[in-house]
CSV table of C-alpha atoms in Angstrom, one decimal:
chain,number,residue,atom,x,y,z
A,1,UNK,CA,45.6,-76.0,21.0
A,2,UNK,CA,47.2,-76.4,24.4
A,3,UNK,CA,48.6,-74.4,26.6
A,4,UNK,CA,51.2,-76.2,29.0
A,5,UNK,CA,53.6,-74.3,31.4
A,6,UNK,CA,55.2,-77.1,33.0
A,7,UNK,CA,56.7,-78.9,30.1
A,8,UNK,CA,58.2,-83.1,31.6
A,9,UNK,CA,57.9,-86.1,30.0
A,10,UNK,CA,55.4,-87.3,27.8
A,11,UNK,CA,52.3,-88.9,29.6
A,12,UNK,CA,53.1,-92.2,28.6
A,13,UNK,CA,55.9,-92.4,30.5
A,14,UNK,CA,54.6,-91.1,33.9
A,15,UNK,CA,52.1,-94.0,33.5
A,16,UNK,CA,54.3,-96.6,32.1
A,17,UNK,CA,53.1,-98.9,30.1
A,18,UNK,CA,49.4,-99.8,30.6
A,19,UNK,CA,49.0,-97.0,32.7
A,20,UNK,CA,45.0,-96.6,31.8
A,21,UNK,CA,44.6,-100.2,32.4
A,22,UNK,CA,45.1,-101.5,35.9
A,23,UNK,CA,45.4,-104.9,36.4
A,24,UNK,CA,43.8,-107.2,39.8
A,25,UNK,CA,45.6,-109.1,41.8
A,26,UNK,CA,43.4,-111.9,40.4
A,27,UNK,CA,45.0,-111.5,37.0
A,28,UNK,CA,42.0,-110.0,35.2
A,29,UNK,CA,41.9,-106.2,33.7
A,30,UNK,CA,40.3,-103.7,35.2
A,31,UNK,CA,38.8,-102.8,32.0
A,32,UNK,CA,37.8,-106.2,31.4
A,33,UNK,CA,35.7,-106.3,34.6
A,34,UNK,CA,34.0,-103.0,33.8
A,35,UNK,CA,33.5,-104.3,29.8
A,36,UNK,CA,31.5,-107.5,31.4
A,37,UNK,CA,29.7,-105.1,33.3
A,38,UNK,CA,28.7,-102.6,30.8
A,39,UNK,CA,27.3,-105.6,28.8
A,40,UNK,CA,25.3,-107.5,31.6
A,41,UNK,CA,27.9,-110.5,31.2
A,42,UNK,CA,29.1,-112.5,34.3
A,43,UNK,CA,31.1,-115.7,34.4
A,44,UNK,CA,32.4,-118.2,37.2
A,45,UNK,CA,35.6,-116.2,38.2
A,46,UNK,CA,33.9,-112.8,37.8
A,47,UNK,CA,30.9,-114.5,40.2
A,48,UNK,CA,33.0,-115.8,43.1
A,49,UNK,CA,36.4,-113.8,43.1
A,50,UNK,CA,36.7,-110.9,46.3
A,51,UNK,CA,38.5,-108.8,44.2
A,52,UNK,CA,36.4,-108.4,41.0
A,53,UNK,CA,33.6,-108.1,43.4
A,54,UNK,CA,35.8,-105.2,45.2
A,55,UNK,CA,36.1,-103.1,41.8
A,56,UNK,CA,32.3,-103.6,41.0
A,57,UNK,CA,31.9,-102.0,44.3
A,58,UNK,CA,32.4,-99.0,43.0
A,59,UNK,CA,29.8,-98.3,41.4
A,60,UNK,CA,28.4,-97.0,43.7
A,61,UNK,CA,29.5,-94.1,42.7
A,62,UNK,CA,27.4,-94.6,39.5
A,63,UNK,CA,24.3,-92.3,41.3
A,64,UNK,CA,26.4,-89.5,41.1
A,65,UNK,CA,27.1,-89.6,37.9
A,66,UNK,CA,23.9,-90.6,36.6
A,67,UNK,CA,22.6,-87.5,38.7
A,68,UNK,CA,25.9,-85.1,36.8
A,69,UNK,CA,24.9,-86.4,33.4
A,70,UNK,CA,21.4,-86.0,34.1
A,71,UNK,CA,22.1,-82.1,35.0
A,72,UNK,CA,23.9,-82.3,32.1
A,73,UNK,CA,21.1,-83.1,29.8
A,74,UNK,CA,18.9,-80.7,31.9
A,75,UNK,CA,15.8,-83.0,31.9
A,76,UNK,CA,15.2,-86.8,32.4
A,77,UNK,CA,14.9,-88.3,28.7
A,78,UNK,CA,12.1,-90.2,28.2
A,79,UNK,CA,13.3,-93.1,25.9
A,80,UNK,CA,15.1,-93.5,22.2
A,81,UNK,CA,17.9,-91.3,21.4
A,82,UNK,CA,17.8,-89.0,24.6
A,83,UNK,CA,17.9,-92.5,26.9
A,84,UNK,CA,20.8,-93.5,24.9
A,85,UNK,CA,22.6,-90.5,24.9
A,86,UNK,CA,22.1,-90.4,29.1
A,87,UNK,CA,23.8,-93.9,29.2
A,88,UNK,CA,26.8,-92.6,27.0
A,89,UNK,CA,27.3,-90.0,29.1
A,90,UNK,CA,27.1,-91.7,32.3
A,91,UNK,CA,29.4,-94.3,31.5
A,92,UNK,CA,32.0,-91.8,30.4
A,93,UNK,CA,31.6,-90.4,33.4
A,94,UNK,CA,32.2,-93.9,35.2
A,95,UNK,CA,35.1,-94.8,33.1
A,96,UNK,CA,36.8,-91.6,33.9
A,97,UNK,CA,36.6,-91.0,37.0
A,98,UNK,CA,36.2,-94.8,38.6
A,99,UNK,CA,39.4,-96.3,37.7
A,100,UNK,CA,41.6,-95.9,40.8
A,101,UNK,CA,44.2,-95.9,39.6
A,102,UNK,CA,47.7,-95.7,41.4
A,103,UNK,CA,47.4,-94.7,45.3
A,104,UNK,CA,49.4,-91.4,46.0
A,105,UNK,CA,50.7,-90.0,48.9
A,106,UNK,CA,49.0,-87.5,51.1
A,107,UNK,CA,50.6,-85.2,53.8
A,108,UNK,CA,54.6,-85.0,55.2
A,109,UNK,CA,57.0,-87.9,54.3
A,110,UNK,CA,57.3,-89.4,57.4
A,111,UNK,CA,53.5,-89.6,57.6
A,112,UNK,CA,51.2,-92.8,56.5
A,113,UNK,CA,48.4,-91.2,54.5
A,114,UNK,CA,47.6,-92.4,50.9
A,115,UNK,CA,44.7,-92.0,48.4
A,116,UNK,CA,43.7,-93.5,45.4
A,117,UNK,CA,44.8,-91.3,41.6
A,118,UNK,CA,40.8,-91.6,40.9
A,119,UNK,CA,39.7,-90.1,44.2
A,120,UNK,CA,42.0,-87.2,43.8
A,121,UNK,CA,41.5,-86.3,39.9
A,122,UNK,CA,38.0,-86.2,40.9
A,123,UNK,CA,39.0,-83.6,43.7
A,124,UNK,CA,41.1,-81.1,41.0
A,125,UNK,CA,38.8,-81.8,38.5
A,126,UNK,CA,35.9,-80.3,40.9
A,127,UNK,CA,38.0,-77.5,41.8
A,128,UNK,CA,38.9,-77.0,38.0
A,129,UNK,CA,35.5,-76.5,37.3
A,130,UNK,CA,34.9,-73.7,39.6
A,131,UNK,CA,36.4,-71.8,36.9
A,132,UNK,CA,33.8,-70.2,35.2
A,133,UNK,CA,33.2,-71.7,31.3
A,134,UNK,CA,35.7,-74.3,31.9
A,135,UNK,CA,35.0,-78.2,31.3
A,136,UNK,CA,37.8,-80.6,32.4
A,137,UNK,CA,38.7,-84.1,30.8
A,138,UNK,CA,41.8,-86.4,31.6
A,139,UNK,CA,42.9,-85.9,34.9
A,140,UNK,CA,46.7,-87.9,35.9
A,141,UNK,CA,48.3,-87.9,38.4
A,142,UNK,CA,51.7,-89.1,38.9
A,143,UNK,CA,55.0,-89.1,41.2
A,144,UNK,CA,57.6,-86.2,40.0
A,145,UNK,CA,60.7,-88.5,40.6
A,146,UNK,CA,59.8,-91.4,38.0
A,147,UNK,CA,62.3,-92.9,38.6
A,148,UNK,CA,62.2,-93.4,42.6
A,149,UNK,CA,61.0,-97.0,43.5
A,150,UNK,CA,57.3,-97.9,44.3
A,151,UNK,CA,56.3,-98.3,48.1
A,152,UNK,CA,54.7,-101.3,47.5
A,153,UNK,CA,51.4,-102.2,46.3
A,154,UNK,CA,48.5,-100.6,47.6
A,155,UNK,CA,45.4,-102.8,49.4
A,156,UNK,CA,42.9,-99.9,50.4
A,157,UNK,CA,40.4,-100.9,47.6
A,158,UNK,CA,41.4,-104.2,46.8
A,159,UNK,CA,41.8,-103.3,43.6
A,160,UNK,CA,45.6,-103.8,43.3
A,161,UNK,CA,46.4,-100.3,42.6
A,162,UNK,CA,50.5,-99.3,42.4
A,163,UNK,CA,51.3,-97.0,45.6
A,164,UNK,CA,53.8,-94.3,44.4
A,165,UNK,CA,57.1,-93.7,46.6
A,166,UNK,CA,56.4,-90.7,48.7
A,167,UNK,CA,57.4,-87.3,47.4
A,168,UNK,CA,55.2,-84.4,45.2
A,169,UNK,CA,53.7,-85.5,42.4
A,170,UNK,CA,53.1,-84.1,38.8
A,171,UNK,CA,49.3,-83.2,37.7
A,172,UNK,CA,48.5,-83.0,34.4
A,173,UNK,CA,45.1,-82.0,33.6
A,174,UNK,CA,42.9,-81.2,30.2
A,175,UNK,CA,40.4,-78.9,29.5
A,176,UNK,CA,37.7,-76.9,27.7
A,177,UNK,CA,37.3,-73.1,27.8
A,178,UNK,CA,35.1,-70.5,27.1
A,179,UNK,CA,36.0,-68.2,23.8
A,180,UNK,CA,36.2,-65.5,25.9
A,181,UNK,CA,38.6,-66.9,28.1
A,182,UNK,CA,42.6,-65.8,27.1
A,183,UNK,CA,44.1,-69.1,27.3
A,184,UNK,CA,47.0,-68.4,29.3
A,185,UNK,CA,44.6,-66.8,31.9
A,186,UNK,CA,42.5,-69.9,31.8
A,187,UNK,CA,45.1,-72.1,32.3
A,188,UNK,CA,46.2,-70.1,35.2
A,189,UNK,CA,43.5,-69.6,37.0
A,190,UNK,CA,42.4,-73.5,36.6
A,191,UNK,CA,46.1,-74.1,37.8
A,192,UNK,CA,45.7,-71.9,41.2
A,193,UNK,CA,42.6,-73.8,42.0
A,194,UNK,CA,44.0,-77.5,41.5
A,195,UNK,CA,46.8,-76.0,43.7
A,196,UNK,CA,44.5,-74.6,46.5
A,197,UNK,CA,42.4,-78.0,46.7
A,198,UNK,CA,45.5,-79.9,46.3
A,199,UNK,CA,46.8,-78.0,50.1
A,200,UNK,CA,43.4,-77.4,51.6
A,201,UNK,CA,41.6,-80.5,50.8
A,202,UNK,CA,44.0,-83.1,50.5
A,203,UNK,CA,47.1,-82.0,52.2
A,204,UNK,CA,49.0,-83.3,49.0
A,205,UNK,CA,52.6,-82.1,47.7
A,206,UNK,CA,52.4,-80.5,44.0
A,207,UNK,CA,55.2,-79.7,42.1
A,208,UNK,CA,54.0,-79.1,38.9
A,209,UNK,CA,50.6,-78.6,37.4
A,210,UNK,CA,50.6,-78.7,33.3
A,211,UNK,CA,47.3,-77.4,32.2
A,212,UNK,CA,46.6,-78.9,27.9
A,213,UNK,CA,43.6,-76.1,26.4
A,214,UNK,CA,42.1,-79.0,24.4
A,215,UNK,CA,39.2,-77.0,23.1
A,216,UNK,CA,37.6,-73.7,23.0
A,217,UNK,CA,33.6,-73.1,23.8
A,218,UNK,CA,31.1,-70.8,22.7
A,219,UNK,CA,29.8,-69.5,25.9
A,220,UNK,CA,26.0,-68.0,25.2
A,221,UNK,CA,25.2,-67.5,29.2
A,222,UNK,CA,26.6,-63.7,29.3
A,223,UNK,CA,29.9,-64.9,30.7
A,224,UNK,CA,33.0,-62.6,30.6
A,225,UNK,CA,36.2,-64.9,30.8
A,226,UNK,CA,38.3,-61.9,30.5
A,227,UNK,CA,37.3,-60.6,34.2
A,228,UNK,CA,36.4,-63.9,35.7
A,229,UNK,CA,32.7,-63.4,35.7
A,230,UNK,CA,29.6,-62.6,33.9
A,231,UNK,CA,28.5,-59.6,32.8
């Protein structure tokens, strides 16, 4: 079920073709690099190229999301299935929110502030969160006027990321709810956080925030999604 207020074109097209999939300036796929990675591969060109080397930099951020999927789990698995299951979970979290995807603009047009798609969906998906019951997924990010040319290509990460033109972008996000949750409210409520973060914390133009219900939870922990608490 889904629950989307802000209906635009269809995903595909605010990421073009290969959206998921960026490609570095040396010519390899992102998702090749982290593919190597995840099997303990290397080769010559992975070895001595800057920018490869840039994108496995990242990781980095991997402590953090061993530490989420760890909380997750709510104990540290000893070995077997639990181990396994840790790794899965960790390197979902890595594959979602690592890829940096395009670099967006921050602040007033006439300004020079960017940051990377990544580093942003991990910002609404925090704020998302705060919602109580609510699990997010797929967080994109994209310019509003599609069809306005790029500023360039961005350089902060050496990743070759695409820099969107300047202007307020679209956010679509997807998430789980609690069954106590109405929908509607749900996708309200998560929709006035992403907003608040997206002024306070970033200083980033929004236009539109479409909010997809993928999934409905059963919530055991006493909460009450009809008054925003627990009981």
């Amino acid at each position: 079920m889904a629950v989307t207020a802000n209906p635009g074109p269809p995903e595909d097209a605010a990421g073009g073709e290969g959206a998921d999939d960026e490609r570095l300036p040396c010519g390899r796929l992102l998702s090749e690099v982290w593919e190597q990675w995840d099997t303990g591969g290397t080769d010559a060109h992975t070895a001595g190229c800057e920018y490869c080397a840039a994108a496995l930099g990242d990781l980095e951020l991997l402590g953090v999301a061993v530490q989420r999927a760890r909380d997750t789990e709510g104990a540290e698995p000893e070995s077997g299935a639990g181990a396994f299951t840790l790794v899965e979970r960790v390197m979902d979290v890595v594959r979602l929110e690592l890829r940096p995807g395009r670099t967006l603009p921050l602040g007033e047009p006439d300004e020079d502030a960017w940051i990377v798609e990544a580093a942003a969906a991990r910002t609404f998906r925090a704020a998302a969160e705060l919602v109580p019951g609510v699990q997010v997924g797929s967080c994109r990010i994209a310019p509003l006027d599609l069809e306005a040319p790029a500023a360039g290509t961005g350089t902060g990460t050496g990743t070759g990321t695409r820099t969107a033109p300047r202007g307020p972008v679209r956010v679509r996000i997807e998430a789980s709810v609690a069954l106590t949750w109405n929908l509607q409210e749900a996708a309200d409520e998560i929709r006035q956080r992403i907003a608040a973060a997206a002024d306070s914390a970033l200083g980033m133009e929004v236009a539109s925030i479409d909010v997809n219900i993928t999934d409905v939870t059963d919530v055991t922990d006493g909460f009450n999604g009809a008054t925003g608490g627990v009981r």
